[in-house]
Tab-separated table of C-alpha atoms and ligand atoms in Angstrom:
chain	number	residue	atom	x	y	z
A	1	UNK	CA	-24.173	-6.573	0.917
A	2	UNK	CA	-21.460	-5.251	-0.743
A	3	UNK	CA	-17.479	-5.974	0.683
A	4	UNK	CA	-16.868	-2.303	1.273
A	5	UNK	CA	-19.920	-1.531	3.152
A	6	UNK	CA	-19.483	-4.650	5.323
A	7	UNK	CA	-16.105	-3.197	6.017
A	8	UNK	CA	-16.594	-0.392	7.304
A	9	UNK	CA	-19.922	-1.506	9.467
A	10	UNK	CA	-16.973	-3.418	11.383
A	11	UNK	CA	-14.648	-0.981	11.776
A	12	UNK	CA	-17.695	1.257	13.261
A	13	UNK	CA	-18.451	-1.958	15.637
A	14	UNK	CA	-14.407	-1.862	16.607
A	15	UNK	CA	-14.710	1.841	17.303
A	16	UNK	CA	-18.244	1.679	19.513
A	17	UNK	CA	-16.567	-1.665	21.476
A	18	UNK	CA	-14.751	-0.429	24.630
A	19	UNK	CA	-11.531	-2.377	24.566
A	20	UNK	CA	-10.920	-4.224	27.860
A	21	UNK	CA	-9.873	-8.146	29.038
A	22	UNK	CA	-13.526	-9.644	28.282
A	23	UNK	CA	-13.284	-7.642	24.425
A	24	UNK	CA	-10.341	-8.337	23.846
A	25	UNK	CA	-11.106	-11.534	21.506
A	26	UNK	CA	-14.069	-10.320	20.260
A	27	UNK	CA	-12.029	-7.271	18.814
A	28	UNK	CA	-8.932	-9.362	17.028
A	29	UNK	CA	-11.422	-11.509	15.500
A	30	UNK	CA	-13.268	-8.293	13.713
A	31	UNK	CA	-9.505	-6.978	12.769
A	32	UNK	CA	-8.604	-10.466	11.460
A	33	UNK	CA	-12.515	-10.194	9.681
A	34	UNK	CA	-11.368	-6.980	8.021
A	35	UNK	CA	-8.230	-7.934	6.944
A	36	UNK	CA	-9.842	-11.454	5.221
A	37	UNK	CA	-12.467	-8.783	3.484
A	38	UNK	CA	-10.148	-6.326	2.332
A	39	UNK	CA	-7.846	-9.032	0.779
A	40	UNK	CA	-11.129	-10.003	-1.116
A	41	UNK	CA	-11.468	-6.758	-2.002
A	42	UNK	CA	-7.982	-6.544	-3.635
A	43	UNK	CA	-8.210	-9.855	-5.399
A	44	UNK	CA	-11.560	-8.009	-6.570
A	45	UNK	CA	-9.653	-4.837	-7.983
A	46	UNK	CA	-7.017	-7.179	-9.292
A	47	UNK	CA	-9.182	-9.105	-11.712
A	48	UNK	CA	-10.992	-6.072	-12.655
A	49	UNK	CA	-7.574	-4.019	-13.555
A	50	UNK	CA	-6.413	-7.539	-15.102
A	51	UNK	CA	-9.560	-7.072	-17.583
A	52	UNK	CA	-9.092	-3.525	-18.349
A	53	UNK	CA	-5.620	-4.633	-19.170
A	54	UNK	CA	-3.845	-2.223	-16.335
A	55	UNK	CA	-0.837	-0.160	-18.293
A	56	UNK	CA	2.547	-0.508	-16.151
A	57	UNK	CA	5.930	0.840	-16.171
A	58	UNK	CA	8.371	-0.965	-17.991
A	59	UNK	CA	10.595	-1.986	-15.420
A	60	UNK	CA	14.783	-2.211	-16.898
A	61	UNK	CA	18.393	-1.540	-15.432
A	62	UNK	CA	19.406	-3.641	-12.235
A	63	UNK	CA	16.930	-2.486	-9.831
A	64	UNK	CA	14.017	-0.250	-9.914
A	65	UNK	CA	13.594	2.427	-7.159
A	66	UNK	CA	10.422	4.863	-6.763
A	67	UNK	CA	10.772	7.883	-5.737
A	68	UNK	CA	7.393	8.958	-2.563
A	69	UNK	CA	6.645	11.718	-0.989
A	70	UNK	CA	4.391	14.461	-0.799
A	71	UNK	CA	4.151	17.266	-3.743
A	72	UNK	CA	6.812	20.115	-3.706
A	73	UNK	CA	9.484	18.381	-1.404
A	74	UNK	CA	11.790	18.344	-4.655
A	75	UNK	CA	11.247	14.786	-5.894
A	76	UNK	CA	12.252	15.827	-9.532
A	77	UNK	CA	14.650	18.260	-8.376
A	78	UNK	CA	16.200	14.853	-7.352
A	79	UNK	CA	15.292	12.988	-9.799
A	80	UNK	CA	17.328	14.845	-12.552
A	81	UNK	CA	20.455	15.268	-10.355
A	82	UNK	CA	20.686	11.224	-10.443
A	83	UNK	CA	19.204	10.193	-13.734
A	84	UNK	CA	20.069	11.419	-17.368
A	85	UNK	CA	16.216	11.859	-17.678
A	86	UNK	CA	14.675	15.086	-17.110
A	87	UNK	CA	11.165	15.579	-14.934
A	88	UNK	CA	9.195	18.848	-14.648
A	89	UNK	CA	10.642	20.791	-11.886
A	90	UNK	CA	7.752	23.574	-10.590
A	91	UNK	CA	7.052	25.910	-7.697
A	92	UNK	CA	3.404	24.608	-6.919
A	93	UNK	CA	2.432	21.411	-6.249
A	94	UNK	CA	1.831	18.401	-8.768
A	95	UNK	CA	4.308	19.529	-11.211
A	96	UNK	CA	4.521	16.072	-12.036
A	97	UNK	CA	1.559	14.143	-13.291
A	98	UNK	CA	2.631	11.057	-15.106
A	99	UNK	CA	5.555	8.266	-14.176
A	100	UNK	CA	8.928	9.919	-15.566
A	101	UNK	CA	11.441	7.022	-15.310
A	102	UNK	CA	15.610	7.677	-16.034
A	103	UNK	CA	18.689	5.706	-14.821
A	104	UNK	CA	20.757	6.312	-12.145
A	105	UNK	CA	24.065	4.633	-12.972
A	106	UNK	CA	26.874	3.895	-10.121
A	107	UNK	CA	29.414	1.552	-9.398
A	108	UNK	CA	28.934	0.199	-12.746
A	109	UNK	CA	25.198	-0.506	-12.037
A	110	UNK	CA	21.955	0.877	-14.040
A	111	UNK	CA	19.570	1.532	-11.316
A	112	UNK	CA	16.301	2.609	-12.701
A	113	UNK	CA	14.660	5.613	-11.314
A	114	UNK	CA	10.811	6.162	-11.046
A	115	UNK	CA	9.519	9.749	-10.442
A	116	UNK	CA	5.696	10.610	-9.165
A	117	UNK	CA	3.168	12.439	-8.495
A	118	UNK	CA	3.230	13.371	-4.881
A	119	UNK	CA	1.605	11.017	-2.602
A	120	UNK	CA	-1.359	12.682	-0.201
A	121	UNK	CA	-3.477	11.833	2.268
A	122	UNK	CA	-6.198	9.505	1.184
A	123	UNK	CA	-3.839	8.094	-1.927
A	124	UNK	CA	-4.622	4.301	-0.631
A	125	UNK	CA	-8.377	5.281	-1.450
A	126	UNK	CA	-7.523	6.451	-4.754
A	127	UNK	CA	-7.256	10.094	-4.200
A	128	UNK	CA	-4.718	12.007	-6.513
A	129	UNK	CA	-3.945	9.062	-8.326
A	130	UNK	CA	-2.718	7.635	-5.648
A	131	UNK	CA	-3.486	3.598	-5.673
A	132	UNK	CA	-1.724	4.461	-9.492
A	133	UNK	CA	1.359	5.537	-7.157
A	134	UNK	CA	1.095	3.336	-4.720
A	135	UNK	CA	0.983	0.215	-7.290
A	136	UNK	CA	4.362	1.636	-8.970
A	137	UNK	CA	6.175	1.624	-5.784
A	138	UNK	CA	4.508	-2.174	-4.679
A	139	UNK	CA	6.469	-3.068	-8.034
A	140	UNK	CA	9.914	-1.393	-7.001
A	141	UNK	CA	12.966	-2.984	-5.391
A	142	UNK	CA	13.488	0.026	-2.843
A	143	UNK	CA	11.395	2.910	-2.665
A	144	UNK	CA	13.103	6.420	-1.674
A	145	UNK	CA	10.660	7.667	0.873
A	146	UNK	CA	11.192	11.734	0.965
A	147	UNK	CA	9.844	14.553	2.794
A	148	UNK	CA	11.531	18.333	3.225
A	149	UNK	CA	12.692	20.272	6.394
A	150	UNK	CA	9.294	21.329	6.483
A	151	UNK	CA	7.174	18.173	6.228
A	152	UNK	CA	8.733	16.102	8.065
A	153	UNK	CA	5.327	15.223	9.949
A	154	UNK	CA	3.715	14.737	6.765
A	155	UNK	CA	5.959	11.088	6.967
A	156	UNK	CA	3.458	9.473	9.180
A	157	UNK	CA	0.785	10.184	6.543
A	158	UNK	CA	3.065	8.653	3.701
A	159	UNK	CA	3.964	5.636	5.889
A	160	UNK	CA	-0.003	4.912	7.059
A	161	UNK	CA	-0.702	5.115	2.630
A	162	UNK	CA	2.221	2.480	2.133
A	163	UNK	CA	0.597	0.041	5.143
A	164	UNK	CA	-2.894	0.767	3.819
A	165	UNK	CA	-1.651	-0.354	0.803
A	166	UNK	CA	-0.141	-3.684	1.564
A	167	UNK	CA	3.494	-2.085	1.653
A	168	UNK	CA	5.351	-3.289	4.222
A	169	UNK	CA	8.738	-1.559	4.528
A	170	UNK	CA	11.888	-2.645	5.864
A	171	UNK	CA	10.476	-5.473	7.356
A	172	UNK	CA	11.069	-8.990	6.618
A	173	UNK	CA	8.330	-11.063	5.485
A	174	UNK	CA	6.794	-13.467	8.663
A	175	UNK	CA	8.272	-16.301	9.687
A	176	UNK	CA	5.679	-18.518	9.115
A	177	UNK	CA	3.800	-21.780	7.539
A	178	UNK	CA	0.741	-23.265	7.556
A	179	UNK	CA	-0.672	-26.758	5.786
A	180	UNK	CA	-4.170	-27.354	5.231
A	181	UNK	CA	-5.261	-30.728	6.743
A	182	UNK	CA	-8.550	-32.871	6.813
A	183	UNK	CA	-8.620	-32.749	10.538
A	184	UNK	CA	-7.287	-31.776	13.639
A	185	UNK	CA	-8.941	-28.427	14.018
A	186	UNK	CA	-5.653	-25.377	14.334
A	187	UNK	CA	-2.857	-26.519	15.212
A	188	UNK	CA	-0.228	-24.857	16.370
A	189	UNK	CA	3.698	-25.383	16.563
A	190	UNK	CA	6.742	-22.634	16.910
A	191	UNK	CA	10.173	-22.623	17.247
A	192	UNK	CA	10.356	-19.676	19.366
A	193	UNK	CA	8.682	-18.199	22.793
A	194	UNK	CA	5.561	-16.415	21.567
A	195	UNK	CA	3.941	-13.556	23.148
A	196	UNK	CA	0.229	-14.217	21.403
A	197	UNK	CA	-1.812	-16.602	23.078
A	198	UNK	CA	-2.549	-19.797	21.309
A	199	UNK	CA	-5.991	-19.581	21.356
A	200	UNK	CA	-5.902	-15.807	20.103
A	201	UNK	CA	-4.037	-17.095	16.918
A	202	UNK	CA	-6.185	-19.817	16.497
A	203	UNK	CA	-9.023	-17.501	15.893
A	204	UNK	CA	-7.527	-15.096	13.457
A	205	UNK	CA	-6.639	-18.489	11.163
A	206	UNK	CA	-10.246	-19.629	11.207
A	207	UNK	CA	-11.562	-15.727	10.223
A	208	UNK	CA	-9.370	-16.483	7.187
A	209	UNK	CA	-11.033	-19.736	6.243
A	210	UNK	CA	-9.521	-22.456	7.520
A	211	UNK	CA	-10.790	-25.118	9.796
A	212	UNK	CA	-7.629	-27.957	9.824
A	213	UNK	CA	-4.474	-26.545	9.339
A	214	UNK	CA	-1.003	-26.758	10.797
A	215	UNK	CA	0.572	-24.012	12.067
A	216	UNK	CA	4.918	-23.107	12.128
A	217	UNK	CA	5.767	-20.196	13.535
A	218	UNK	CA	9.423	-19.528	13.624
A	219	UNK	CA	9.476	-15.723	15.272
A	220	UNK	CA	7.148	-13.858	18.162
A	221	UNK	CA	4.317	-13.118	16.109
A	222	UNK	CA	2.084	-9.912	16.238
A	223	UNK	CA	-1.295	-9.978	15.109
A	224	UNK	CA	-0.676	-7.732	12.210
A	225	UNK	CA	1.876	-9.404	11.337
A	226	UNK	CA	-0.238	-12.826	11.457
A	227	UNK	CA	-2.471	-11.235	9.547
A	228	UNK	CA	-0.199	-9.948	6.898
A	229	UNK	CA	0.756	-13.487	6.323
A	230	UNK	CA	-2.705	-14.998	5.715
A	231	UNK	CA	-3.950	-11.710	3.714
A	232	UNK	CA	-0.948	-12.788	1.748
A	233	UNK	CA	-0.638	-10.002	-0.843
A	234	UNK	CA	1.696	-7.765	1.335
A	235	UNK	CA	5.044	-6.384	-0.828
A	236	UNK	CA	8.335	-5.990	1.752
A	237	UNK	CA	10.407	-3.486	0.138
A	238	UNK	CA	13.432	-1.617	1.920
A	239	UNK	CA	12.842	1.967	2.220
A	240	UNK	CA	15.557	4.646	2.658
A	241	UNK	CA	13.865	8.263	4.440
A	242	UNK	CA	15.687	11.180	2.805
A	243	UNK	CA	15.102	14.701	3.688
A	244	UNK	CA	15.530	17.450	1.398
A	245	UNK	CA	16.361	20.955	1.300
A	246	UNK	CA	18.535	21.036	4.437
A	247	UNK	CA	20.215	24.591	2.392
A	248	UNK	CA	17.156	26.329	4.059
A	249	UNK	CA	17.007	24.782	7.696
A	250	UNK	CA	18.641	26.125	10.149
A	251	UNK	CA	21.042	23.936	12.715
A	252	UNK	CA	18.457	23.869	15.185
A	253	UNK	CA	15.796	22.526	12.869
A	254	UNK	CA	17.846	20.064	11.341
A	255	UNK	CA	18.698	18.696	15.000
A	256	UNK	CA	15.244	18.420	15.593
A	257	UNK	CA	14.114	16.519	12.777
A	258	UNK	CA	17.221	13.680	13.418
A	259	UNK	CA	15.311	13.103	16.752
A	260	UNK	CA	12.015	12.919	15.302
A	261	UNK	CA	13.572	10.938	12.588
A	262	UNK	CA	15.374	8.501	15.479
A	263	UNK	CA	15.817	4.917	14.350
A	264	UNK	CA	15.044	5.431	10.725
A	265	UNK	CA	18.611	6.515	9.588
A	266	UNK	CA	17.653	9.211	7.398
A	267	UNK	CA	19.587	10.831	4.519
A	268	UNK	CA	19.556	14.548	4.685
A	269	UNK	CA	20.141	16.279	1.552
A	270	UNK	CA	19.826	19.578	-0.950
A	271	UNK	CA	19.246	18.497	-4.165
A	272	UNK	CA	19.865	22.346	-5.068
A	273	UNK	CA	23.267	22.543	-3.550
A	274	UNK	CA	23.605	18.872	-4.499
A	275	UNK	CA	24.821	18.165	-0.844
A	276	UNK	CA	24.024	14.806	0.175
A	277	UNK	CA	24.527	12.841	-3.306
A	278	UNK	CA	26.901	10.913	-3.339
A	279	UNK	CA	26.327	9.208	0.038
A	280	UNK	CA	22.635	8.701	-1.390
A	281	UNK	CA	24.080	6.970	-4.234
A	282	UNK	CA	25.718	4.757	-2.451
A	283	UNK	CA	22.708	4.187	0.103
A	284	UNK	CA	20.428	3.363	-3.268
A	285	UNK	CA	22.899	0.734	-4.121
A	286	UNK	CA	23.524	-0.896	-1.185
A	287	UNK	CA	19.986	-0.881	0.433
A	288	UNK	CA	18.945	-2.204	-3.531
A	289	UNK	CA	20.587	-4.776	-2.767
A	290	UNK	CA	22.948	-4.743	-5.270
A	291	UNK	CA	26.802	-6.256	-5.078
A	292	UNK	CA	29.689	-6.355	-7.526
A	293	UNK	CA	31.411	-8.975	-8.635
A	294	UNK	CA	35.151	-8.448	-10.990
A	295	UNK	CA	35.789	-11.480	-13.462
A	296	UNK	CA	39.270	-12.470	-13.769
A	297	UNK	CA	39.697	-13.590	-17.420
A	298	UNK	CA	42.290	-16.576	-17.818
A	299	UNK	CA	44.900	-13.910	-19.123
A	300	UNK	CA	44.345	-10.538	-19.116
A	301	UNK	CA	43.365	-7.550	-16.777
A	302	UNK	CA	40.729	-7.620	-14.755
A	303	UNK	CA	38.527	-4.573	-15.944
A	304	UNK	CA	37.671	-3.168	-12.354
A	305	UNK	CA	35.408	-0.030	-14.363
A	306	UNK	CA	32.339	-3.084	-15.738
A	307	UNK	CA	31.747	-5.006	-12.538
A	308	UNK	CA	28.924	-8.020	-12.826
A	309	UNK	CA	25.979	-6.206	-11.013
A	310	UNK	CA	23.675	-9.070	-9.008
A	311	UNK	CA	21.439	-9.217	-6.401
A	312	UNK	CA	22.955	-9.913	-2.502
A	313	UNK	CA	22.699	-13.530	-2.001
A	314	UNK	CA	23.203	-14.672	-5.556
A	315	UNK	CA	25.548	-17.681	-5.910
A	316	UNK	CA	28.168	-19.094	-8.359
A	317	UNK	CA	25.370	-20.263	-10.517
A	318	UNK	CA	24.416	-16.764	-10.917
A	319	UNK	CA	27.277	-15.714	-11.889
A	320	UNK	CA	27.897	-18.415	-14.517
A	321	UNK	CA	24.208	-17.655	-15.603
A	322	UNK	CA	24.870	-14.231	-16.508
A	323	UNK	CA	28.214	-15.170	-18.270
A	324	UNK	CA	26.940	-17.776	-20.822
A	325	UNK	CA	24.325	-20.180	-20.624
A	326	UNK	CA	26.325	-23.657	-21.580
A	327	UNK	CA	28.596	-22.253	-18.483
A	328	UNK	CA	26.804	-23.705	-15.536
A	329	UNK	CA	27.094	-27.239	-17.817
A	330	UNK	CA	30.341	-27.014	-18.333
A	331	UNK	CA	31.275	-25.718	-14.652
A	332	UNK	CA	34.364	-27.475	-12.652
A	333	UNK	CA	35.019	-24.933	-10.099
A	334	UNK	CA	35.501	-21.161	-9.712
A	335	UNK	CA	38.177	-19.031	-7.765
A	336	UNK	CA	37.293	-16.484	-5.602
A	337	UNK	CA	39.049	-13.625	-4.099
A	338	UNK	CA	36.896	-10.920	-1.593
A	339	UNK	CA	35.391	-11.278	1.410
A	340	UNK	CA	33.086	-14.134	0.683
A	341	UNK	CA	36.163	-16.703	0.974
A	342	UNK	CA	38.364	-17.924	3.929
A	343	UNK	CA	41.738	-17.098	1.783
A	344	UNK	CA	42.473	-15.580	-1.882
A	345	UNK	CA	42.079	-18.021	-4.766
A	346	UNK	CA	39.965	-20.359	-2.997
A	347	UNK	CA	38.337	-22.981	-4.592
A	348	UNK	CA	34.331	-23.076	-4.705
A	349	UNK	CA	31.336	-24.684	-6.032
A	350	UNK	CA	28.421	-23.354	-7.818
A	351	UNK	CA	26.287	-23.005	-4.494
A	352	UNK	CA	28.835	-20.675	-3.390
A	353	UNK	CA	27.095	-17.115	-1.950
A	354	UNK	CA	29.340	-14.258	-3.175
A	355	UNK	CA	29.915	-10.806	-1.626
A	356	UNK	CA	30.170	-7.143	-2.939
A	357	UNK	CA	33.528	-6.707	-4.987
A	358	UNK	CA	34.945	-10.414	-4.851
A	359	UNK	CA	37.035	-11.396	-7.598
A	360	UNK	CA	35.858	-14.843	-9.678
A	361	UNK	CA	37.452	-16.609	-11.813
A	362	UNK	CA	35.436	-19.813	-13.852
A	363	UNK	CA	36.740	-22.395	-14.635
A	364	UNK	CA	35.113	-24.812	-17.152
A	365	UNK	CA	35.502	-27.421	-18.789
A	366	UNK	CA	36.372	-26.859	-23.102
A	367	UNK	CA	34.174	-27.939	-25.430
B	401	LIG	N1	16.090	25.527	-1.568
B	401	LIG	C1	15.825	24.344	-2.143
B	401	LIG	N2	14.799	24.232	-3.003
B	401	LIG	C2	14.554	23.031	-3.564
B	401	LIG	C3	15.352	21.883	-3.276
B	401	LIG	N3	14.866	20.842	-3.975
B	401	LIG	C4	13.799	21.314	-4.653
B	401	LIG	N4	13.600	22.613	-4.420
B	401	LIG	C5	12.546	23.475	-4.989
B	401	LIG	O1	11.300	23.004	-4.516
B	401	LIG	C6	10.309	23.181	-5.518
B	401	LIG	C7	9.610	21.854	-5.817
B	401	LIG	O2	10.516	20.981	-6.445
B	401	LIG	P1	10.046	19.737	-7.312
B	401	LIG	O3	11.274	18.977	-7.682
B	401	LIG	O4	9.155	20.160	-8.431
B	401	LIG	O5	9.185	18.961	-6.230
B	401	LIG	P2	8.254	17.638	-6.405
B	401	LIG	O6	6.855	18.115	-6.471
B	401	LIG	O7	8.510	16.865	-5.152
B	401	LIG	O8	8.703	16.923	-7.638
B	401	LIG	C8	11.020	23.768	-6.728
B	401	LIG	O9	10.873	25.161	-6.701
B	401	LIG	C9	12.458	23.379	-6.491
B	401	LIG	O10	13.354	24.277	-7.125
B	401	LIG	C10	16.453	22.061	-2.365
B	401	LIG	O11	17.222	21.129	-2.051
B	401	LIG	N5	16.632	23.300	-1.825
B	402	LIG	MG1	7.617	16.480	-9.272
């Protein structure tokens, strides 16, 4: 029988079981069955796309961000007020039918700009293009999740696409890791109080193949979420919610949609009026991921306007790497200056995490 037919003669069983106490297990183990299939199913689709030779989009600058949501909400609008690229802009829906891609540059960064078809019901299945979409914004560093004053509820649509899809947004990736053994049977250790019952994880692990393994969880699992991490294939990307065209909502509207909108921080803009931009800028950068760093030559100015543009977490090393490759060789120390050091001019090693907008100084040794 084929995968996808199997698949969905569970789901029908999950739907026809009345959920109560004595179901209960019976139930997670044909969720954990579904989510082993439908990782087989990618894998599947993977090696088939892999033979077709599947085209992508170059990706370039310092970051790559896609721009989702459904058709009309003024995606390319957008998309031209932050890039140097132009997109078809169009009163009916799916103006836009290929991948348009431009750069956004700010605070010295490049930050390269994807714009899309809209995304629709159904896209995870492959309708409008959609698993075309959806594997553009599995590739991106942030995704720019956007609706209008008017579709608002058309979010949870978007957001059930992006789970169906393996995206898992703002959401760390589970705490968790396991070790094959030769015997034992599942077991289980964790570093923290969990909520799941032992016995209920045990039998998703074994739906996913194994027999002997050993478990570490280090946060309260969910089910999902122990799922997620055995499926294995799941992309956690940070997603910012911006609304457009707040130039035709009214006060009252626009109060309405922050509650609906409670918890996920949106950014409200008009991409007509061009309200809103510059705080989205910023947002992009930040929730990219993206920090500055100023080199302080051994004489000379420090030129504040063509900042070092890495990735939040990177280290010393990182910076030397980008510098010149003999530099993390010839390393002795660097000075910093910022907020990732106790005092200014501080001495530090190559392990050394900067922050946004410290000041560094390498030293190293001469030829
Ligand atoms: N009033 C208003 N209209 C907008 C705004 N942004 C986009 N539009 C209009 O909405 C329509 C769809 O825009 P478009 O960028 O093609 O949407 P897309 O399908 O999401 O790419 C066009 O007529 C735009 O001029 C906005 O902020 N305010
Ligand atoms: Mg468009």
């Amino acid at each position: 029988m084929d995968i996808e037919q199997r698949i969905k003669e569970l789901e029908e069983e999950i739907k026809r079981t009345q959920y109560n106490k004595a179901t209960e297990k019976h139930i997670l183990r044909l969720k954990a069955r579904i989510a082993y299939l439908k990782r087989e199913l990618e894998e599947r689709r993977k090696r088939q796309k892999a033979q077709r030779g599947g085209k992508g989009i170059k990706k370039s600058g310092d970051a790559t961000v896609s721009i989702i949501g459904p058709p009309s909400v003024g995606k390319s609008l957008l998309f031209n007020t932050l890039t140097n690229a132009k997109s078809d802009v169009a009163d009916y829906a799916f103006t836009t039918l290929e991948v348009y891609p431009g750069i956004l540059k700010h605070k010295g960064a490049e930050i390269q700009l994807l714009d899309m078809p809209g995304l629709i019901k159904g896209a995870s299945l492959g309708k409008g293009r959609g698993r075309e979409i959806l594997s553009v914004a599995r590739n991106s560093d942030l995704l720019l999740i956007m609706v209008d004053v008017f579709t608002v509820d058309y979010l949870d649509t978007i957001l059930k696409e992006l789970y169906n899809f393996g995206i898992r947004i703002n959401q760390e990736p589970p705490n968790i890791s396991i070790k094959k053994k030769d015997r034992g049977g599942i077991v289980i250790a964790s570093t923290v109080p969990l909520s799941m019952d032992r016995e209920s994880i045990a039998t998703i692990v074994r739906e996913f193949g194994y027999v002997n393994a050993e478990l570490l969880i280090k946060e309260d699992i969910t089910a999902d979420r122990l799922m997620d991490f055995l499926a294995g294939n799941r992309a956690y990307i940070p997603a910012i919610f911006v609304v457009n065209k707040v130039d035709l909502a009214e006060d009252s509207l626009l109060k309405d949609i922050e509650k609906f909108l409670k918890g996920k921080d949106p950014v409200f803009i008009s991409a007509k009026e061009k309200t809103g931009i510059e705080k989205l800028k910023d947002e992009i950068f930040k929730r990219a991921g993206l920090i500055r760093i100023y080199l302080k030559p051994q004489s000379g100015k420090i030129d504040f306007d063509a900042p070092l543009i890495l990735k939040r977490g990177a280290t010393i090393e990182e910076v030397c790497k980008a510098l010149h490759r003999d530099f993390v060789k010839k390393f002795r120390y660097a000075m910093v200056w910022g907020k990732s050091v106790k005092f200014g001019g501080q001495h530090v090693g190559l392990d050394h995490v900067v922050e946004d907008e410290d000041i560094v100084r390498l030293v190293v040794r001469r030829a």
